[in-house]
Coordinates of C-alpha atoms in Angstrom, one line a residue:
X1 CA 17.6 13.2 -31.8
X2 CA 15.7 13.5 -28.5
X3 CA 15.9 16.6 -26.4
X4 CA 18.0 16.1 -23.3
X5 CA 16.2 15.8 -20.0
X6 CA 16.1 19.0 -17.9
X7 CA 17.5 17.1 -14.9
X8 CA 20.5 15.8 -16.8
X9 CA 21.1 19.3 -18.2
X10 CA 20.9 20.9 -14.8
X11 CA 23.4 18.3 -13.5
X12 CA 25.8 19.1 -16.2
X13 CA 25.3 22.9 -15.7
X14 CA 26.1 22.4 -12.0
X15 CA 29.3 20.6 -12.9
X16 CA 30.3 23.2 -15.4
X17 CA 29.6 25.9 -12.8
X18 CA 31.9 24.1 -10.3
X19 CA 34.6 23.9 -12.9
X20 CA 34.2 27.6 -13.7
X21 CA 34.5 28.4 -10.0
X22 CA 37.7 26.4 -9.7
X23 CA 39.1 28.1 -12.8
X24 CA 38.2 31.5 -11.4
X25 CA 40.0 30.6 -8.1
X26 CA 43.1 29.6 -10.1
X27 CA 43.0 32.9 -12.0
X28 CA 42.6 34.9 -8.8
X29 CA 45.6 33.0 -7.2
X30 CA 47.7 33.8 -10.3
X31 CA 46.7 37.4 -10.3
X32 CA 47.4 37.7 -6.6
X33 CA 50.9 36.2 -7.1
X34 CA 51.6 38.7 -10.0
X35 CA 50.4 41.6 -7.9
X36 CA 52.6 40.6 -4.9
X37 CA 55.6 40.2 -7.2
X38 CA 55.0 43.7 -8.7
X39 CA 54.5 45.2 -5.3
X40 CA 57.7 43.6 -4.0
X41 CA 59.6 44.8 -7.0
X42 CA 58.2 48.3 -6.6
X43 CA 59.2 48.4 -2.9
X44 CA 62.6 47.1 -3.7
X45 CA 63.1 49.7 -6.4
X46 CA 61.8 52.5 -4.1
X47 CA 64.2 51.5 -1.3
X48 CA 67.1 51.4 -3.9
X49 CA 66.2 55.0 -5.1
X50 CA 65.9 56.3 -1.6
X51 CA 69.3 54.9 -0.8
X52 CA 70.8 56.4 -3.9
X53 CA 69.2 59.8 -3.0
X54 CA 70.6 59.7 0.5
X55 CA 74.1 58.8 -0.7
X56 CA 74.2 61.4 -3.4
X57 CA 72.4 64.3 -1.7
X58 CA 69.9 64.2 -4.5
X59 CA 66.2 63.2 -3.9
X60 CA 64.8 61.3 -6.8
X61 CA 61.0 60.9 -7.1
X62 CA 60.0 57.7 -8.9
X63 CA 56.4 57.0 -9.8
X64 CA 55.7 53.3 -9.6
X65 CA 52.7 52.1 -11.5
X66 CA 51.0 48.9 -10.1
X67 CA 48.8 47.2 -12.7
X68 CA 45.2 46.9 -11.7
X69 CA 43.4 43.6 -11.6
X70 CA 41.9 44.2 -15.0
X71 CA 45.2 45.2 -16.5
X72 CA 46.8 42.0 -15.1
X73 CA 44.0 40.0 -16.6
X74 CA 44.9 41.3 -20.0
X75 CA 48.6 40.2 -19.6
X76 CA 47.5 36.7 -18.6
X77 CA 45.2 35.4 -21.4
X78 CA 43.4 32.3 -20.5
X79 CA 43.9 29.7 -23.2
X80 CA 41.7 26.7 -23.5
X81 CA 43.5 23.4 -23.3
X82 CA 43.3 21.2 -26.5
X83 CA 42.9 18.2 -24.2
X84 CA 39.6 17.4 -22.6
X85 CA 39.1 14.3 -20.3
X86 CA 35.8 13.0 -19.2
X87 CA 34.6 10.0 -17.2
X88 CA 31.7 7.7 -18.1
X89 CA 30.7 5.1 -15.5
X90 CA 28.6 2.0 -16.2
X91 CA 27.1 -0.6 -14.0
X92 CA 25.5 -4.0 -14.9
X93 CA 22.0 -5.4 -14.5
X94 CA 19.5 -4.1 -11.9
X95 CA 16.9 -6.9 -11.8
X96 CA 13.5 -6.3 -10.4
X97 CA 12.6 -9.2 -8.2
X98 CA 10.8 -9.9 -4.9
X99 CA 14.1 -9.5 -3.0
X100 CA 15.0 -6.3 -4.7
X101 CA 11.6 -4.7 -4.1
X102 CA 11.6 -5.8 -0.5
X103 CA 15.0 -4.2 0.1
X104 CA 13.3 -0.8 -0.4
X105 CA 10.3 -1.3 1.9
X106 CA 9.7 1.4 4.4
X107 CA 6.8 2.4 6.6
X108 CA 3.8 2.7 4.3
X109 CA 6.1 3.5 1.4
X110 CA 9.4 2.6 -0.3
X111 CA 12.8 4.1 0.0
X112 CA 15.7 2.6 -1.9
X113 CA 18.3 5.2 -1.0
X114 CA 19.8 3.1 1.9
X115 CA 20.3 0.2 -0.6
X116 CA 22.7 2.2 -2.8
X117 CA 24.1 4.5 -0.1
X118 CA 27.6 3.0 -0.1
X119 CA 28.0 3.0 -3.9
X120 CA 26.4 6.4 -4.5
X121 CA 29.7 8.2 -4.3
X122 CA 31.2 6.1 -7.0
X123 CA 28.2 6.3 -9.3
X124 CA 27.8 10.1 -9.0
X125 CA 31.4 10.9 -9.4
X126 CA 31.3 10.8 -13.2
X127 CA 30.3 13.1 -16.0
X128 CA 27.7 10.5 -17.0
X129 CA 26.5 7.3 -15.5
X130 CA 24.6 4.4 -17.1
X131 CA 23.2 1.0 -16.2
X132 CA 20.8 -1.6 -17.4
X133 CA 17.3 -1.7 -15.9
X134 CA 15.6 -5.1 -16.2
X135 CA 12.2 -4.3 -15.1
X136 CA 9.1 -2.0 -15.5
X137 CA 7.4 0.8 -13.6
X138 CA 3.8 0.1 -14.1
X139 CA 2.2 -0.2 -10.7
X140 CA 1.5 -2.9 -8.2
X141 CA 1.8 -5.8 -7.8
X142 CA 5.5 -5.5 -7.5
X143 CA 8.2 -8.1 -7.7
X144 CA 9.4 -11.2 -9.6
X145 CA 5.9 -12.1 -11.0
X146 CA 5.5 -8.8 -12.9
X147 CA 9.1 -7.4 -12.8
X148 CA 7.3 -4.1 -11.9
X149 CA 9.0 -1.9 -9.3
X150 CA 7.9 1.2 -7.3
X151 CA 8.8 4.5 -8.9
X152 CA 10.9 5.2 -5.7
X153 CA 13.5 2.9 -7.2
X154 CA 14.1 5.4 -10.0
X155 CA 14.2 8.2 -7.5
X156 CA 17.0 6.5 -5.6
X157 CA 19.0 5.8 -8.9
X158 CA 18.7 9.4 -9.9
X159 CA 19.9 10.4 -6.4
X160 CA 23.0 8.3 -7.0
X161 CA 23.7 10.2 -10.2
X162 CA 22.4 7.7 -12.8
X163 CA 21.8 9.6 -16.1
X164 CA 20.9 6.9 -18.6
X165 CA 19.1 3.6 -18.3
X166 CA 19.4 0.9 -20.9
X167 CA 15.8 -0.3 -21.7
X168 CA 16.5 -2.5 -24.7
X169 CA 16.5 -5.8 -22.8
X170 CA 14.5 -9.0 -22.2
X171 CA 12.1 -7.2 -19.7
X172 CA 11.1 -4.3 -22.0
X173 CA 7.6 -5.6 -22.8
X174 CA 7.0 -7.9 -19.9
X175 CA 3.8 -5.9 -19.2
X176 CA 2.9 -5.2 -22.8
X177 CA 3.3 -2.0 -24.8
X178 CA 1.3 -0.1 -22.1
X179 CA 3.9 -1.3 -19.6
X180 CA 6.7 -0.1 -21.8
X181 CA 5.1 3.3 -22.3
X182 CA 4.5 3.7 -18.6
X183 CA 8.0 2.7 -17.8
X184 CA 9.6 5.1 -20.2
X185 CA 7.4 7.9 -18.9
X186 CA 8.4 7.2 -15.3
X187 CA 12.1 7.1 -16.2
X188 CA 11.9 10.5 -17.8
X189 CA 9.9 11.9 -14.9
X190 CA 12.7 10.8 -12.6
X191 CA 15.2 12.8 -14.6
X192 CA 16.8 9.9 -16.4
X193 CA 16.9 9.2 -20.1
X194 CA 16.0 5.7 -21.4
X195 CA 18.0 4.3 -24.2
X196 CA 17.0 1.7 -26.9
X197 CA 13.2 1.6 -26.4
X198 CA 10.5 3.9 -27.5
X199 CA 6.9 4.7 -26.7
X200 CA 5.8 5.0 -30.4
X201 CA 7.0 4.7 -33.9
X202 CA 7.0 8.5 -34.1
X203 CA 9.3 8.7 -31.1
X204 CA 11.6 6.2 -32.7
X205 CA 11.7 8.1 -36.0
X206 CA 12.3 11.4 -34.2
X207 CA 15.2 9.9 -32.1
X208 CA 16.5 7.8 -35.0
X209 CA 17.1 5.0 -32.5
X210 CA 19.8 6.6 -30.4
X211 CA 20.6 9.3 -27.8
X212 CA 23.1 12.0 -28.4
X213 CA 24.6 14.1 -25.6
X214 CA 27.5 16.5 -25.1
X215 CA 29.8 16.4 -22.1
X216 CA 32.3 19.3 -21.6
X217 CA 32.4 19.7 -25.4
X218 CA 32.7 16.0 -26.1
X219 CA 29.8 14.8 -28.2
X220 CA 28.9 11.2 -27.2
X221 CA 26.3 9.0 -28.9
X222 CA 24.5 6.2 -27.1
X223 CA 22.7 3.3 -28.7
X224 CA 21.2 0.2 -27.1
X225 CA 20.2 -3.2 -28.5
X226 CA 18.8 -6.4 -27.0
X227 CA 19.2 -10.0 -28.2
X228 CA 15.5 -10.6 -27.5
X229 CA 12.5 -10.0 -25.4
X230 CA 12.3 -13.0 -23.1
X231 CA 10.9 -15.2 -25.9
X232 CA 8.2 -12.7 -26.8
X233 CA 7.6 -11.2 -30.1
X234 CA 6.8 -7.5 -30.8
X235 CA 3.1 -7.0 -31.8
X236 CA 2.6 -6.3 -35.5
X237 CA 3.2 -2.6 -36.4
X238 CA 5.3 -1.9 -33.3
X239 CA 8.5 -3.7 -34.3
X240 CA 10.6 -0.5 -34.1
X241 CA 9.7 0.2 -30.4
X242 CA 12.7 -1.8 -29.2
X243 CA 16.2 -2.1 -30.8
X244 CA 16.8 -5.8 -31.4
X245 CA 20.0 -7.5 -32.6
X246 CA 18.5 -10.5 -34.3
X247 CA 15.7 -11.1 -36.8
X248 CA 15.0 -14.5 -35.2
X249 CA 15.0 -13.0 -31.7
X250 CA 12.2 -15.1 -30.4
X251 CA 13.8 -18.4 -31.4
X252 CA 17.5 -19.1 -32.3
X253 CA 19.4 -15.8 -32.0
X254 CA 21.4 -16.7 -35.1
X255 CA 20.4 -14.2 -37.8
X256 CA 21.9 -10.8 -37.0
X257 CA 19.7 -7.9 -38.1
X258 CA 22.5 -6.1 -39.9
X259 CA 20.1 -3.8 -41.8
X260 CA 18.6 -2.3 -38.6
X261 CA 21.9 -2.1 -36.8
X262 CA 23.8 -0.4 -39.6
X263 CA 20.9 2.0 -40.4
X264 CA 20.8 3.3 -36.8
X265 CA 24.6 3.6 -36.6
X266 CA 24.8 5.4 -40.0
X267 CA 22.2 7.9 -38.8
X268 CA 24.2 8.5 -35.7
X269 CA 27.4 8.9 -37.6
X270 CA 25.8 11.7 -39.7
X271 CA 25.8 13.8 -36.5
X272 CA 29.5 13.3 -36.2
X273 CA 29.8 12.2 -32.5
X274 CA 33.3 12.3 -31.0
X275 CA 32.6 8.9 -29.4
X276 CA 29.9 6.2 -29.8
X277 CA 28.9 3.8 -27.0
X278 CA 26.7 0.7 -27.6
X279 CA 24.8 -0.9 -24.7
X280 CA 24.2 -4.5 -25.6
X281 CA 21.9 -6.9 -23.8
X282 CA 23.4 -10.1 -25.3
X283 CA 25.0 -13.5 -24.6
X284 CA 23.4 -16.2 -22.4
X285 CA 22.3 -16.1 -18.8
X286 CA 24.8 -17.7 -16.3
X287 CA 27.0 -18.8 -19.2
X288 CA 30.5 -17.4 -19.7
X289 CA 30.9 -18.4 -23.3
X290 CA 31.2 -15.7 -25.9
X291 CA 29.2 -16.8 -28.9
X292 CA 30.2 -16.6 -32.6
X293 CA 27.4 -14.1 -33.3
X294 CA 28.5 -11.9 -30.4
X295 CA 32.0 -11.7 -32.0
X296 CA 30.3 -10.9 -35.4
X297 CA 28.1 -8.2 -33.8
X298 CA 31.1 -6.6 -32.1
X299 CA 33.0 -6.6 -35.4
X300 CA 30.0 -5.1 -37.2
X301 CA 29.6 -2.3 -34.6
X302 CA 33.3 -1.4 -34.7
X303 CA 33.3 -1.2 -38.5
X304 CA 30.3 1.2 -38.2
X305 CA 32.0 3.6 -35.8
X306 CA 31.3 2.2 -32.3
X307 CA 34.1 2.8 -29.9
X308 CA 32.8 1.2 -26.7
X309 CA 30.6 -1.8 -26.1
X310 CA 29.1 -2.4 -22.7
X311 CA 27.4 -5.8 -22.3
X312 CA 24.8 -7.1 -19.9
X313 CA 22.4 -10.1 -19.5
X314 CA 24.6 -13.0 -18.5
X315 CA 24.4 -11.8 -14.8
X316 CA 28.1 -12.6 -14.3
X317 CA 31.3 -10.8 -15.1
X318 CA 32.9 -11.5 -18.4
X319 CA 36.2 -10.4 -20.1
X320 CA 37.0 -6.8 -20.9
X321 CA 38.9 -6.3 -24.2
X322 CA 40.8 -3.0 -24.4
X323 CA 42.8 -1.9 -27.4
X324 CA 44.9 1.1 -26.1
X325 CA 46.3 1.9 -29.6
X326 CA 42.8 2.4 -31.0
X327 CA 41.1 3.5 -27.8
X328 CA 38.3 1.0 -28.2
X329 CA 36.8 -1.2 -25.4
X330 CA 34.5 -4.2 -25.2
X331 CA 33.1 -5.3 -21.8
X332 CA 31.2 -8.4 -22.6
X333 CA 29.2 -8.4 -19.4
X334 CA 29.4 -6.3 -16.2
X335 CA 27.4 -8.8 -14.2
X336 CA 24.6 -7.9 -11.8
X337 CA 24.7 -4.5 -10.2
X338 CA 21.8 -5.5 -7.9
X339 CA 19.6 -8.6 -7.8
X340 CA 18.8 -11.8 -5.9
X341 CA 22.5 -12.7 -5.7
X342 CA 21.6 -16.4 -5.0
X343 CA 23.4 -18.0 -7.9
X344 CA 27.2 -18.4 -8.2
X345 CA 29.1 -15.3 -9.3
X346 CA 26.0 -13.1 -9.3
X347 CA 26.6 -11.6 -5.8
X348 CA 29.6 -9.5 -7.1
X349 CA 30.3 -7.3 -10.0
X350 CA 32.0 -4.0 -10.9
X351 CA 31.3 -0.4 -11.8
X352 CA 33.3 0.4 -14.9
X353 CA 35.0 3.8 -15.0
X354 CA 36.0 4.9 -18.5
X355 CA 38.5 7.6 -19.0
X356 CA 37.9 9.3 -22.3
X357 CA 40.2 11.9 -23.8
X358 CA 39.6 14.3 -26.7
X359 CA 42.7 15.7 -28.3
X360 CA 41.7 18.6 -30.6
X361 CA 45.2 18.9 -32.0
X362 CA 45.4 15.2 -32.9
X363 CA 41.7 15.2 -33.9
X364 CA 41.0 12.0 -31.8
X365 CA 38.6 11.0 -29.1
X366 CA 39.2 7.6 -27.5
X367 CA 39.2 5.6 -24.3
X368 CA 42.6 6.2 -22.7
X369 CA 42.2 4.1 -19.6
X370 CA 39.6 2.3 -17.4
X371 CA 39.2 1.4 -13.8
X372 CA 37.1 -1.3 -12.1
X373 CA 35.3 -0.7 -8.8
X374 CA 34.4 -4.1 -7.2
X375 CA 31.0 -4.2 -5.6
X376 CA 29.0 -6.8 -3.7
X377 CA 25.3 -7.5 -2.9
X378 CA 25.1 -8.1 0.8
X379 CA 22.1 -10.3 1.5
X380 CA 19.9 -10.1 4.6
X381 CA 21.8 -12.9 6.4
X382 CA 25.3 -11.6 5.6
X383 CA 25.6 -8.7 8.0
X384 CA 26.0 -8.4 11.8
X385 CA 23.4 -6.1 13.3
X386 CA 21.9 -5.1 10.0
X387 CA 19.6 -7.4 8.0
X388 CA 19.1 -5.1 5.0
X389 CA 20.0 -6.1 1.5
X390 CA 22.3 -3.5 -0.1
X391 CA 25.1 -2.9 -2.5
X392 CA 28.5 -2.2 -1.0
X393 CA 32.0 -1.4 -2.1
X394 CA 34.1 -4.5 -1.4
X395 CA 37.1 -2.6 -0.2
X396 CA 35.1 -0.5 2.2
X397 CA 33.2 -3.5 3.5
X398 CA 36.4 -5.4 4.2
X399 CA 37.9 -2.4 6.0
X400 CA 34.8 -2.2 8.2
X401 CA 35.2 -5.9 9.0
X402 CA 38.8 -5.4 10.0
X403 CA 37.8 -2.4 12.1
X404 CA 35.1 -4.4 13.8
X405 CA 32.3 -1.9 12.9
X406 CA 28.9 -2.5 14.4
X407 CA 27.3 -3.3 11.0
X408 CA 30.2 -5.3 9.6
X409 CA 29.6 -8.3 7.4
X410 CA 29.7 -11.9 8.7
X411 CA 32.8 -14.0 8.6
X412 CA 31.4 -16.1 5.8
X413 CA 30.5 -12.9 3.8
X414 CA 34.0 -11.5 4.4
X415 CA 35.5 -14.7 2.9
X416 CA 33.1 -14.5 0.0
X417 CA 34.2 -10.9 -0.7
X418 CA 37.8 -11.9 -0.7
X419 CA 37.1 -14.7 -3.1
X420 CA 35.1 -12.2 -5.3
X421 CA 38.2 -9.9 -5.6
X422 CA 40.2 -12.9 -6.9
X423 CA 37.5 -13.9 -9.3
X424 CA 36.9 -10.3 -10.6
X425 CA 40.6 -10.2 -11.7
X426 CA 40.3 -13.6 -13.4
X427 CA 36.9 -13.1 -15.0
X428 CA 37.7 -9.7 -16.6
X429 CA 41.0 -10.7 -18.2
X430 CA 40.7 -11.3 -22.0
X431 CA 42.3 -14.7 -22.5
X432 CA 44.7 -15.2 -25.4
X433 CA 43.7 -17.7 -28.1
X434 CA 46.4 -20.2 -27.0
X435 CA 45.0 -20.1 -23.4
X436 CA 41.5 -21.0 -24.4

């Protein structure tokens, strides 16, 4: 099990400190109310005794003891709730291309923070945030030809609250094993934890192929797998550096590597996580069909303790299957978080917000609800007075359009966003068998 990154730990500590401050405020308010009630009672009793003394000609002295703050604390024991609720958010593919790199160009440097400014509040407002990073960080030249991006891209993601990056995907070894090592080092340097790829066999063995973290007392295991490596094969002796779903990953994608998958999941299960999340780079690009092997993989993972499956790679939104009774969820594809947005249905997607509840009395931890936040990639030609490519919240952008803001989207973009809202609803619904 890998050590958790200091940046992630500090972020969690900050959140815990905020929660403790809120709890302390509540305790102080309760104590103040108790003190006020006691004082009022004491005053009332004193007035009553004085009145009795005046009427009966007898002066009665009554000592009224007001509990101190510490004494009051002892009468109000703080009991920990058996119910803990956390939120994990997930976004889809971030594809490193020429357009994506150019979006972060600044004077003599790169700055991607404006690109994600509008969605930063959503991404950061979670106990943990994860997305799929389809690219490398291994120096110039940057862009589509190398899928290499400036390290400033990671800085911006960390600033948005991203904690984990799925690195088991088709771009993992685009720049060879040196590129993979460089990328993983850069991700960790940015304060983010990579999942599903490893710099060496020793690192894989030490981690056992997964990442374990604890959020407010809820132990969550993360594992990531990819269907392949863009047609490439792993060099001999380094096969375990990327978690792969198929043994024939460079050709047909038909033979599921059940041995590797179950081995990693069994090792994870030995640590007894409350919840297990699998990040899967699977399916086919720009194809909405769910293959037979995807269904088999989903079944295999569920049987081996996986509660949540979050899919990427098709670059378009696909159905979400939620079983409320068991608290399990499968999101077949979250679409593109940020990319070229030139092909149909790739310019919009969602940020998935999972509500996870741990009930210590019932001995269960499961997904109790989920929310979808529609987002849209605004291209350079789709905004009035602002030619910067960026990711925006659809609802906010439509409100800005109606309010006639200076940097509102164009008429055509507004219509595209409205269409996207309709398609998001349609695409994420799991169709019944008779409707297929």
